[in-house]
Coordinates of C-alpha atoms in Angstrom, one line a residue:
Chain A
X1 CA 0.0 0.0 0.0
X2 CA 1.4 3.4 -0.9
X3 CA 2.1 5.0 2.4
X4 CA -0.1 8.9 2.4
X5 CA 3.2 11.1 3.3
X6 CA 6.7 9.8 2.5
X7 CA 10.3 11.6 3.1
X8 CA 12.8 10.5 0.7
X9 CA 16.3 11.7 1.6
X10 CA 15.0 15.3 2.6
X11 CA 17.7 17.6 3.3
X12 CA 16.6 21.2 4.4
X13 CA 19.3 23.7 4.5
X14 CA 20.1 26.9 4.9
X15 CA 23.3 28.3 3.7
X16 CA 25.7 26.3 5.5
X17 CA 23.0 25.9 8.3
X18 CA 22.2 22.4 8.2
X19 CA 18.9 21.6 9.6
X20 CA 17.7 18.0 8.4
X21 CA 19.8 15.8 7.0
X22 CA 18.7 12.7 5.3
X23 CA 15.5 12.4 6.6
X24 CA 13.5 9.4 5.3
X25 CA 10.2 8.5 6.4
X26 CA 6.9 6.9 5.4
X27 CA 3.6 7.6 7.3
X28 CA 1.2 5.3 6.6
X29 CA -2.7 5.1 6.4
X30 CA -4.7 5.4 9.5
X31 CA -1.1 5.8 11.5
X32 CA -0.9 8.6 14.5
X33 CA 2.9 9.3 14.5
X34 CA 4.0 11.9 17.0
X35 CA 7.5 13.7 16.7
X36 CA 9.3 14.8 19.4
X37 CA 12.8 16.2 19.4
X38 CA 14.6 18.7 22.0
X39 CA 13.9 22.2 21.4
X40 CA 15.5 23.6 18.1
X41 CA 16.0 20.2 16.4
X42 CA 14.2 21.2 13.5
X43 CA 10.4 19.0 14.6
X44 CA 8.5 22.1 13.3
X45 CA 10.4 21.8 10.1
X46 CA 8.6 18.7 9.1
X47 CA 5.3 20.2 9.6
X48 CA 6.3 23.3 7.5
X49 CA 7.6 20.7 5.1
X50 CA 4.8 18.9 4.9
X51 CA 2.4 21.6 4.9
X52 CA 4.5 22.7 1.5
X53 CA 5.3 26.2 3.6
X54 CA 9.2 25.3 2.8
X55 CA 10.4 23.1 0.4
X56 CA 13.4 20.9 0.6
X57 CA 16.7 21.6 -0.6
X58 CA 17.2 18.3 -1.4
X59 CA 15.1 15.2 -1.9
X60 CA 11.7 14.7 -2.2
X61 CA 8.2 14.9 -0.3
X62 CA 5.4 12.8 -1.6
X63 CA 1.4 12.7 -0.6
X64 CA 0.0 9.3 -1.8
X65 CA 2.6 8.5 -4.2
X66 CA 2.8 11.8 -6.0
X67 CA 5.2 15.1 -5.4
X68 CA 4.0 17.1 -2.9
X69 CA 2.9 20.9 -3.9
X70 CA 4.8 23.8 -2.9
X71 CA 2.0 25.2 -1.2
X72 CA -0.6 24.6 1.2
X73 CA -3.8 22.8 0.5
X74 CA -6.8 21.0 1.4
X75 CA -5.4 17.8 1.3
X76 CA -3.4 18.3 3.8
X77 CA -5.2 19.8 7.4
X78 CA -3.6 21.7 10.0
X79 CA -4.0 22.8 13.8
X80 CA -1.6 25.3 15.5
X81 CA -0.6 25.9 18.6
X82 CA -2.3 29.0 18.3
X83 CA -4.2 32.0 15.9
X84 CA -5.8 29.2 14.1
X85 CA -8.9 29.9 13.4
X86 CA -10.8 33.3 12.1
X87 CA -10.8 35.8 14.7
X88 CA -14.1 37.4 12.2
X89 CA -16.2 34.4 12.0
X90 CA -18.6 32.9 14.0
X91 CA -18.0 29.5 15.1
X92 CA -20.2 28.1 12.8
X93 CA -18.6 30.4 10.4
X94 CA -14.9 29.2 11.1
X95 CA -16.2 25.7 9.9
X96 CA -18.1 26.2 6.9
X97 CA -15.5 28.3 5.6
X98 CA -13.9 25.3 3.5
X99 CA -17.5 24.4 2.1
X100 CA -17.3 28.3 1.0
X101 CA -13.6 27.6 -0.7
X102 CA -14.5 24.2 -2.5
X103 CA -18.3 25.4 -3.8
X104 CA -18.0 28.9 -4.3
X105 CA -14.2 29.8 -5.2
X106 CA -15.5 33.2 -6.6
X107 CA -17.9 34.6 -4.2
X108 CA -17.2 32.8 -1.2
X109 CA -21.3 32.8 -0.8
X110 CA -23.4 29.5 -0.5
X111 CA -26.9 29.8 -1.4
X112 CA -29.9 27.1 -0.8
X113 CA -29.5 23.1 -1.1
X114 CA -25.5 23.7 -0.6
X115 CA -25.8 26.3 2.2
X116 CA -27.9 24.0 4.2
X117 CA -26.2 20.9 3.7
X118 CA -22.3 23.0 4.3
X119 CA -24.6 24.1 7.7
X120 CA -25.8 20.6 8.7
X121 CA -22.0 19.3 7.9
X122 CA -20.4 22.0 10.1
X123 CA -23.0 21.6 13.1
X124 CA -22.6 18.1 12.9
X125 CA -18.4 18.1 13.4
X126 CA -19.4 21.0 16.1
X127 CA -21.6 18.9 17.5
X128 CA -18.9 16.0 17.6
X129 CA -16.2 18.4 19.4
X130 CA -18.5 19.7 22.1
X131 CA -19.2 23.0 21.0
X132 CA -22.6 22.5 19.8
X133 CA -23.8 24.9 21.9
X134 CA -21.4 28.0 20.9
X135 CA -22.5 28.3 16.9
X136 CA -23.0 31.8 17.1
X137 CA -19.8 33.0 19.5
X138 CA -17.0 34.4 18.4
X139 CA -13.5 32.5 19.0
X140 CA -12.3 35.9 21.4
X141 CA -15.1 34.5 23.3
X142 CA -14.2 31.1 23.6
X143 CA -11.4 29.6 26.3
X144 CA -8.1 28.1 24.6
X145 CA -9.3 24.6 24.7
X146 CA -12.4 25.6 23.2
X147 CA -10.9 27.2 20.4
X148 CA -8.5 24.3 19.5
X149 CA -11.2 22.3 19.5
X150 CA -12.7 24.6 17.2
X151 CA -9.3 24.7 14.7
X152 CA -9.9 20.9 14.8
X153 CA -13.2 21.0 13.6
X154 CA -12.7 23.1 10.7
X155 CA -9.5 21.1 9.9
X156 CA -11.6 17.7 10.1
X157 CA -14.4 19.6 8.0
X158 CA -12.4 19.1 4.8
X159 CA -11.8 15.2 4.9
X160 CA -7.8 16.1 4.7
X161 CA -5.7 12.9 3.5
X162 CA -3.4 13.6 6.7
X163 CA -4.1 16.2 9.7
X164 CA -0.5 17.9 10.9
X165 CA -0.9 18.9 14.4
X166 CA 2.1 21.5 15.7
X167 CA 2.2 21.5 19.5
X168 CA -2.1 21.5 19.4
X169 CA -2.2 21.5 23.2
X170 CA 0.9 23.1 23.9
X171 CA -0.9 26.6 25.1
X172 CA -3.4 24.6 27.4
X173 CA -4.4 24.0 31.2
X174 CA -3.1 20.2 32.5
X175 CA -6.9 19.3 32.7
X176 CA -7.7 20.7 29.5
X177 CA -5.1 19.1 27.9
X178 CA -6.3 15.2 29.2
X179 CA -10.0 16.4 27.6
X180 CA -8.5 17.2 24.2
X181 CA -6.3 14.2 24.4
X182 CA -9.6 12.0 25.1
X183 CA -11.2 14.2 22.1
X184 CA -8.7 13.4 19.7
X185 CA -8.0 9.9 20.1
X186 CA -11.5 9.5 19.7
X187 CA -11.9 11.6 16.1
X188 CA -8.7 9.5 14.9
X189 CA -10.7 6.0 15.6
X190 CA -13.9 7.4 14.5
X191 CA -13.2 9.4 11.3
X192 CA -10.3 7.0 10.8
X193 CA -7.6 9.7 10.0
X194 CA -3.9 9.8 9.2
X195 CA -2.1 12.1 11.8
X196 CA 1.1 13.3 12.1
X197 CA 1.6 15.6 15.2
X198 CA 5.0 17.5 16.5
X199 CA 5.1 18.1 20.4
X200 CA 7.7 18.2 23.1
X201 CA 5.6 16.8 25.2
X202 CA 6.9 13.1 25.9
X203 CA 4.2 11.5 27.5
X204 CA 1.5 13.0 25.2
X205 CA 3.7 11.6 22.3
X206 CA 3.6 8.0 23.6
X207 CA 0.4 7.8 25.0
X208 CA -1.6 9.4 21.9
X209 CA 0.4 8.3 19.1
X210 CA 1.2 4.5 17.1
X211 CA 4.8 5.6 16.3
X212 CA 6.9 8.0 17.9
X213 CA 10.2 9.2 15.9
X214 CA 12.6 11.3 17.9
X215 CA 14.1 13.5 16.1
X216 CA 17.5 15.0 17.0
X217 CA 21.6 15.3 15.2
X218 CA 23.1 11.9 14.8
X219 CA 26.4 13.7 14.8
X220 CA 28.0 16.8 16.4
X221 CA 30.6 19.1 15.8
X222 CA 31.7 21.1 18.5
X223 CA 33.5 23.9 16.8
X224 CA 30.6 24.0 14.1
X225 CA 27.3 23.1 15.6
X226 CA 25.3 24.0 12.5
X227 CA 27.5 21.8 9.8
X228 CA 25.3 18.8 11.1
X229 CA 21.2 18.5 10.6
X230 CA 18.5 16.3 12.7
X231 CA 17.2 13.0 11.4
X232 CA 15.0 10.4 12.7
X233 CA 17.2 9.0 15.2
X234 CA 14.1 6.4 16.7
X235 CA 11.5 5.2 15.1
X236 CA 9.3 3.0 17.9
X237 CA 6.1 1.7 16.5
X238 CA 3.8 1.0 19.5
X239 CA 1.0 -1.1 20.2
X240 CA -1.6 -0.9 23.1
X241 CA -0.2 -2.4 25.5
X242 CA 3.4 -0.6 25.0
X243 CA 2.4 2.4 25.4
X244 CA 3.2 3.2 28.9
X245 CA 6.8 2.4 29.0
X246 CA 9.1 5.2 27.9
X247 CA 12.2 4.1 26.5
X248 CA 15.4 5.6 28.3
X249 CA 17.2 6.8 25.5
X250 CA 14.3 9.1 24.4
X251 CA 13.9 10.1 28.1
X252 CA 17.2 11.1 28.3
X253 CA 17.4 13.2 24.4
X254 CA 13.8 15.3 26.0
X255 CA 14.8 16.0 29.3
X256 CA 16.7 18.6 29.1
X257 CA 13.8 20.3 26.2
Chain B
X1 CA -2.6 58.3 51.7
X2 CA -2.9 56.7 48.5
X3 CA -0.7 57.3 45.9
X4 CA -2.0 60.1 43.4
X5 CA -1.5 57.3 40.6
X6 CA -4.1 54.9 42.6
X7 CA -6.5 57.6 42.5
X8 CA -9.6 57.3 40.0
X9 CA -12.7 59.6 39.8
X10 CA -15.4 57.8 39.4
X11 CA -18.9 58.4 37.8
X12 CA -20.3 62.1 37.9
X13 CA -16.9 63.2 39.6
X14 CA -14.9 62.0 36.3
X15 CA -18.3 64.0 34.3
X16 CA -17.7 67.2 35.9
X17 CA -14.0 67.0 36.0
X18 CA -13.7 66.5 32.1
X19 CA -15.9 70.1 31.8
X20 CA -14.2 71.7 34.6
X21 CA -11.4 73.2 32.1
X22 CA -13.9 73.6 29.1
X23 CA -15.9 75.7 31.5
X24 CA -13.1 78.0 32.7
X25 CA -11.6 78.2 29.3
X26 CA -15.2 79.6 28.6
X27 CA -15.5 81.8 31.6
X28 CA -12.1 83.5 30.6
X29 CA -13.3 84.2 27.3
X30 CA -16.3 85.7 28.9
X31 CA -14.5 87.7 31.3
X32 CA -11.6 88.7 28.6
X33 CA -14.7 89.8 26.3
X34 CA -16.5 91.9 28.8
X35 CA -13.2 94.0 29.9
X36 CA -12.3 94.8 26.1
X37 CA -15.8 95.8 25.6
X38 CA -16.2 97.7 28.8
X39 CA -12.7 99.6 26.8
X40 CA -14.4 99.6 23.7
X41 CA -17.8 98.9 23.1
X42 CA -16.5 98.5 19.2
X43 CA -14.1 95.2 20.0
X44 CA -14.0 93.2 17.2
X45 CA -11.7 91.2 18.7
X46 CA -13.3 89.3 21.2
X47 CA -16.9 89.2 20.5
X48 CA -19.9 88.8 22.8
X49 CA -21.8 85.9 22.6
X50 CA -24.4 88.0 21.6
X51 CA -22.3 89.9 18.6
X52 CA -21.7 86.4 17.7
X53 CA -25.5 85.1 17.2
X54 CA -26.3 88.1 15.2
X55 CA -23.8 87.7 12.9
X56 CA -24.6 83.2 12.7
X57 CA -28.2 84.8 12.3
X58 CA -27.0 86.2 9.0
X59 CA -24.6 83.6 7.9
X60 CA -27.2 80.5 8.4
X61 CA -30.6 81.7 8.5
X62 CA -30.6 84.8 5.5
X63 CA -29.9 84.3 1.9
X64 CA -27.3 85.7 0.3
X65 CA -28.8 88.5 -1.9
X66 CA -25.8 88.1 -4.6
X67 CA -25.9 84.0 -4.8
X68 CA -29.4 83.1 -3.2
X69 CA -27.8 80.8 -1.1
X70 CA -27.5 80.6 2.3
X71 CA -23.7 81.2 2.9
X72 CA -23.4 78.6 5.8
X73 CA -25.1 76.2 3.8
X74 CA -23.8 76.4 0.8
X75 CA -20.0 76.4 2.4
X76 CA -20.9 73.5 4.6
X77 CA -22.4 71.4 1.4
X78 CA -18.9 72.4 -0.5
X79 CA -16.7 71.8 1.9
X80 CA -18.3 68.0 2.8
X81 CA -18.5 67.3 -0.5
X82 CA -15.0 67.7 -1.5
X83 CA -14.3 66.1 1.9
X84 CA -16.4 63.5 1.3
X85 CA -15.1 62.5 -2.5
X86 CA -11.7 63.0 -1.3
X87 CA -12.0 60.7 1.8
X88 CA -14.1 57.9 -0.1
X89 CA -11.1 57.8 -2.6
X90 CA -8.6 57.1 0.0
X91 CA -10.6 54.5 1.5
X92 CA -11.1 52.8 -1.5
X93 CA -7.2 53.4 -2.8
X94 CA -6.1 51.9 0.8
X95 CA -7.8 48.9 0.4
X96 CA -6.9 47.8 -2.7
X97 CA -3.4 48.7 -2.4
X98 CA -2.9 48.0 1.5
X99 CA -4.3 44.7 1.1
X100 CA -2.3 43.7 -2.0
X101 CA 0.9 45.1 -0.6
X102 CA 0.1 43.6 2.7
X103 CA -0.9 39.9 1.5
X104 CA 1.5 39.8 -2.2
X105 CA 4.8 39.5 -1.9
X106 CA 4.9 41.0 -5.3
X107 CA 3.2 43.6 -4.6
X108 CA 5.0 44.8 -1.6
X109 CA 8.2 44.6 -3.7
X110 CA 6.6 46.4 -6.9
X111 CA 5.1 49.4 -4.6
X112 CA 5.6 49.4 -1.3
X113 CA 9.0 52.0 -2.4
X114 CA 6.8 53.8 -3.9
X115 CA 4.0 54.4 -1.9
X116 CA 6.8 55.0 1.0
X117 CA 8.4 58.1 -1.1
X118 CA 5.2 59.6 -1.6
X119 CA 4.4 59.6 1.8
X120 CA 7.4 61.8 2.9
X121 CA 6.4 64.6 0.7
X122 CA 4.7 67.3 2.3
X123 CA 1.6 67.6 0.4
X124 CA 0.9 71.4 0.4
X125 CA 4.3 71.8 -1.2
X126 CA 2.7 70.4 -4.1
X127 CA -0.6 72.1 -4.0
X128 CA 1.1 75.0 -6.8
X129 CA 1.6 71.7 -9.1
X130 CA -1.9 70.5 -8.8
X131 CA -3.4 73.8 -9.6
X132 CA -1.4 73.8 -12.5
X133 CA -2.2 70.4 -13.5
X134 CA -6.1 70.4 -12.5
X135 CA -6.6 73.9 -12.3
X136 CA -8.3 76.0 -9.5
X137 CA -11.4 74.2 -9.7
X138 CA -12.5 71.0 -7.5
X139 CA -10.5 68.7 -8.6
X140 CA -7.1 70.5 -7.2
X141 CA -8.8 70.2 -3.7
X142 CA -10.0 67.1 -4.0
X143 CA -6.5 66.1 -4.8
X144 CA -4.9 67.6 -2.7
X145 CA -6.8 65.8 0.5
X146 CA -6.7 62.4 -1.5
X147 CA -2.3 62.6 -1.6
X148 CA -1.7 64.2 1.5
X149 CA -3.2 61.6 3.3
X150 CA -3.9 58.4 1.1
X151 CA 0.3 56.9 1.6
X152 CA -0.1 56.4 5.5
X153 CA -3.5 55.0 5.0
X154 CA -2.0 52.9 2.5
X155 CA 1.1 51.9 4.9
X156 CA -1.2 51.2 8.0
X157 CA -3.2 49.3 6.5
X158 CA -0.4 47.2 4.6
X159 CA 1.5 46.6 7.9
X160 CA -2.5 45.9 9.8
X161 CA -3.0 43.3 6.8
X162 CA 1.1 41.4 7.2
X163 CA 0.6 41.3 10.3
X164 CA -2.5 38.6 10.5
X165 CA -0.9 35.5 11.9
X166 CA 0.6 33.5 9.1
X167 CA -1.1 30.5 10.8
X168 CA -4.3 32.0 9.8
X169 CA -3.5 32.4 5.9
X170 CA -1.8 28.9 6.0
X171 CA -4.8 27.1 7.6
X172 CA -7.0 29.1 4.8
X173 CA -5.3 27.6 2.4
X174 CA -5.5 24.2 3.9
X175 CA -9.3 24.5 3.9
X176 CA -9.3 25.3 0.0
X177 CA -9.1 29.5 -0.2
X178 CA -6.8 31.0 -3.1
X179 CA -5.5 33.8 -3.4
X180 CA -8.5 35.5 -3.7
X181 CA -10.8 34.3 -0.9
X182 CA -7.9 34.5 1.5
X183 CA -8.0 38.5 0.7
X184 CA -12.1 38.4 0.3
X185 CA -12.8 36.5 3.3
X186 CA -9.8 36.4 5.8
X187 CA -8.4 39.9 5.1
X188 CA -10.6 42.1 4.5
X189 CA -13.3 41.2 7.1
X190 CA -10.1 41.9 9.4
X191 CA -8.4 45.2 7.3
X192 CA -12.2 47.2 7.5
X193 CA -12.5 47.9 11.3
X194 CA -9.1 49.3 11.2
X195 CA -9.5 51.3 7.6
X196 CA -12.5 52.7 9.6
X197 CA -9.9 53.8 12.6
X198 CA -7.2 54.8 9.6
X199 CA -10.1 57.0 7.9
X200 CA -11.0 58.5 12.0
X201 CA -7.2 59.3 12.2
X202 CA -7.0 61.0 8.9
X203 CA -10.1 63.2 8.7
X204 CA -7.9 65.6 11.0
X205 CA -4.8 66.3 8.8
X206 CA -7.9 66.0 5.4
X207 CA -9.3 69.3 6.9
X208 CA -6.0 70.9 7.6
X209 CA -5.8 70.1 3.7
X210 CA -9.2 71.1 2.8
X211 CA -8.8 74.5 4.8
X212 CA -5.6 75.5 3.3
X213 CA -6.9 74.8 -0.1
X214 CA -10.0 76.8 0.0
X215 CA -8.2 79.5 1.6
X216 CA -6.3 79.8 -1.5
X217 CA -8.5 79.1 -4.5
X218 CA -12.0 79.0 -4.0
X219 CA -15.3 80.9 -3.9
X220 CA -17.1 78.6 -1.7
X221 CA -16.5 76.4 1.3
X222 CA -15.9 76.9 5.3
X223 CA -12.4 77.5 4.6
X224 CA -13.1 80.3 2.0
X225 CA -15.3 81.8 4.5
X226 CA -13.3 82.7 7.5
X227 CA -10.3 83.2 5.0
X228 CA -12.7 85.7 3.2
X229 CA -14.0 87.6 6.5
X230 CA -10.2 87.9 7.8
X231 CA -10.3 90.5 5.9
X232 CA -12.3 92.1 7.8
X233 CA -11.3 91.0 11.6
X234 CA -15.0 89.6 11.4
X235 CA -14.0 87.3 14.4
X236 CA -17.9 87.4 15.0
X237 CA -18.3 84.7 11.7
X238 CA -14.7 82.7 12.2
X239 CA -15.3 81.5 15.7
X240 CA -18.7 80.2 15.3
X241 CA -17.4 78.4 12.2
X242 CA -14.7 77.3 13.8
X243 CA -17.0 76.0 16.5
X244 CA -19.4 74.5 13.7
X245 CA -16.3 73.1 11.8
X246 CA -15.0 71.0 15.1
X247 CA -18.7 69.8 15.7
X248 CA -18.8 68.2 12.0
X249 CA -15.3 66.8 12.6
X250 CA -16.6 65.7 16.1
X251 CA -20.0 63.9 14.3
X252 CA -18.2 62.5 11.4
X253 CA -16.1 60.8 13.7
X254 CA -18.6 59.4 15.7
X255 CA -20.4 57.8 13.1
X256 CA -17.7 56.6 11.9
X257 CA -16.7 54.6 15.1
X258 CA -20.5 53.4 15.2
X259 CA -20.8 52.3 12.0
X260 CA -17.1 50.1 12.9
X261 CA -18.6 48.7 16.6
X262 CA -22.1 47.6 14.7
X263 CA -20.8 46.0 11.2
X264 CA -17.7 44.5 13.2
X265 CA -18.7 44.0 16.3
X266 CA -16.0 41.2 16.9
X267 CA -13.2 43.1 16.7
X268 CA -14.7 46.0 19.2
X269 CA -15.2 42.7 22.0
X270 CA -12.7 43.1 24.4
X271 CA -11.7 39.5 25.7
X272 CA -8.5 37.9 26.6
X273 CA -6.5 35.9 24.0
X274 CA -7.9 34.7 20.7

């Protein structure tokens, strides 16, 4: 089966700043992989490379077998840490906005038959996150674990082929964080998605993901830090009943993050 | 003892302490008035409120036996009109270009330079250029309000627009927007409350423009007026148009900022992060 996001000997450089070297990996269908990495390794750089914001200097990124565009699109979803959604638009708004893109690219107006049915489609994801009760509020309005769950919502709204999550919780309460953990596990069974999420938080990585890859510089030179660039130095795919074991070495590279 | 920076008036206090200076900036008027008439009942300097009411009497309520027109009237309707055109082609020319410098790359190569040399020269230095170009008629004035302050519009608006959180205009495009729904529907729902502000800001230095150039050519307008009785130290008709003048500035302004806090009523909620 052709995996839905492959690396293939991605190198991302800049000038003689090295920051991935050699970076291959596959991300297969239905898979949650979560990458974590000590802070300035260069984990937000796959998301920017997979949402096409950078390009690689060398190698090649493909979604479903083909070359990835240079840009972003709706096959590919995204939820930020933060200013994800529309600050403008209604909640209800925020999600139907991608109903507006595909079916009206000119006007951005939805009229009748599609209008209801974009409605029922975004009150029905709402619905699904918990915030069936907040159509009409703004997102100023709405408390930070609200709002991601909103950004999720209008990510999920567009059937994306892979939803990249960069550090989604990252901004949120302890307590919060466990309900949005819960909330996403259960849209990943249910809607059967592909996710590929960066944190830096260990213990989300293991628990919520099927694979964690670690991502750090397999080599070091003292007198010229920035010669060398991170790879995927482990790659643990995890079952069940794995999950709650951290292994040492990854204990150790994060610990000091 | 509190400290003096601890200390807030509150309610009717705060009321009467914000016309406490208006009224004794009144009062001295008053009281400077009376003493210069009491010198010489002839002042035109100072005049009594009374001198003053007369002479509005005229100017508003009796037509102008050479025109037919009602001189306050007519001067008010010029004036706002130029005003008016001037102001509406601004706001239109800042949106267009602020949102295409502030969302295109391209654009903010191509003219951002440009639009940042115009706005460092002073405008009235080339009000002699535009009444050679357009002539002494409307258009020079209009002009002349539409470049002196169009460029910072432009630039605030530019710098408003690239500033929106690139994560916004990435997840756009992740949910299917081009180009042109990511300026239709993310931008400018989020440039117009502050075009609004820009347009607020701007209606102070678009008088000073309008003023000057119906001071210099022109045969009607507020400006012409108390230019025109100057002439005559008729300090009688220039203070109450001066008055009359602030209190259009004064309404303009607020229905401007009404007109922002009902159409975009999100961006007037305060509220902690978004």
């Amino acid at each position: 089966m052709t995996p839905v996001l492959s690396f293939r000997d991605v190198w991302v450089e800049y000038g003689d700043h090295v920051v991935l070297e050699k970076v291959n990996l596959e991300v297969a269908k239905g898979a949650f992989v979560s990458i974590v990495g000590p802070s300035g390794a260069g984990k937000s750089t796959f998301l920017r490379l997979a949402l096409g914001q950078e390009a690689p200097s060398r190698g090649s990124i493909l979604l479903d077998g083909a070359t990835l565009p240079p840009e972003p699109g709706p096959d590919r979803g995204v939820v930020f840490q933060r200013y994800s959604v529309f600050p403008h638009m209604s909640v209800l708004e925020n999600v139907m906005f991608g109903a507006r893109c595909e079916q009206a690219p000119l006007t951005g107006l939805l009229v009748g038959a599609t209008r209801r049915q974009a409605r029922a489609d975004a009150v029905a994801i709402l619905q699904q996150v918990g915030l069936g009760a907040a159509l009409k509020a703004f997102p100023r309005a709405l408390s930070g674990g609200m709002q991601q769950r909103l950004a999720i919502a209008q990510a999920l709204i567009t059937r994306p082929r892979i939803l990249l999550l960069d550090e989604p919780f990252g901004a949120l309460d302890p307590g919060v964080r466990l309900d949005m953990h819960e909330l996403i596990t259960g849209l990943w069974r249910e809607h059967g998605l592909t996710i590929l999420m960066v944190t830096h938080d260990i213990k989300e990585a293991f628990k919520l993901g099927t694979r964690v890859i670690a991502v750090d510089k397999r080599r070091h030179d003292p007198h010229a830090p920035h010669r060398y660039g991170s790879t995927a130095v482990y790659d643990f795919p995890l079952d069940d009943k794995r999950k709650t074991a951290i292994p040492k070495e990854i204990a150790a590279m994060t610990s000091g993050a | 003892m509190r400290r003096l920076l601890n200390a807030r008036p509150r309610g009717g206090g705060r009321l009467l302490l914000g016309l406490l200076p208006i009224a004794i900036l009144v009062l001295l008027y008053l009281v400077a008035s009376q003493a210069r008439h009491a010198e010489n009942p002839r002042d035109k300097i100072l005049p009594t409120p009374a001198a003053m009411a007369q002479s509005m009497e005229i100017m508003a309520l009796q037509e102008d036996p050479r025109t037919g027109e009602i001189p306050l009237v007519a001067d008010t309707q010029a004036s706002l009109t130029r005003l008016g055109i001037a102001m509406g082609a601004a706001a239109l020319t800042t949106l267009v270009l602020g949102l295409s410098i502030g969302l295109l790359p391209y654009a903010r190569a191509g003219l951002g330079p440009l639009v940042a040399t115009i706005s460092v020269i002073p405008p009235i230095a080339i009000l002699p250029i535009l009444f050679i170009v357009f002539g002494l008629g409307e258009t020079s004035k209009i002009v002349l309000i539409f470049i002196g302050i169009t460029p910072f519009m432009v630039r605030d608006l530019a710098s408003h627009v690239g500033a929106i959180p690139e994560e916004q205009i990435v997840k756009a495009q992740t949910l299917g927007a081009s180009t042109w729904l990511v300026a239709l529907k993310v931008a400018l729902p989020q440039a117009m409350p502050r075009l609004i502000d820009s347009v607020r800001f701007s209606l102070g230095p678009a008088w000073v423009f309008l003023i000057s150039a119906e001071a210099i050519a022109s045969d009607v307008g507020l400006g012409y007026r108390i230019f025109l009785v100057r002439r005559y130290l008729a300090m009688d008709i220039i203070l109450p148009y001066v008055v009359w003048i602030s209190l259009l500035a004064v309404v303009i302004d607020l229905l401007l900022l009404a007109w922002s806090r009902t159409a975009f009523r999100w961006a007037h909620t305060p509220g902690g992060r978004r």
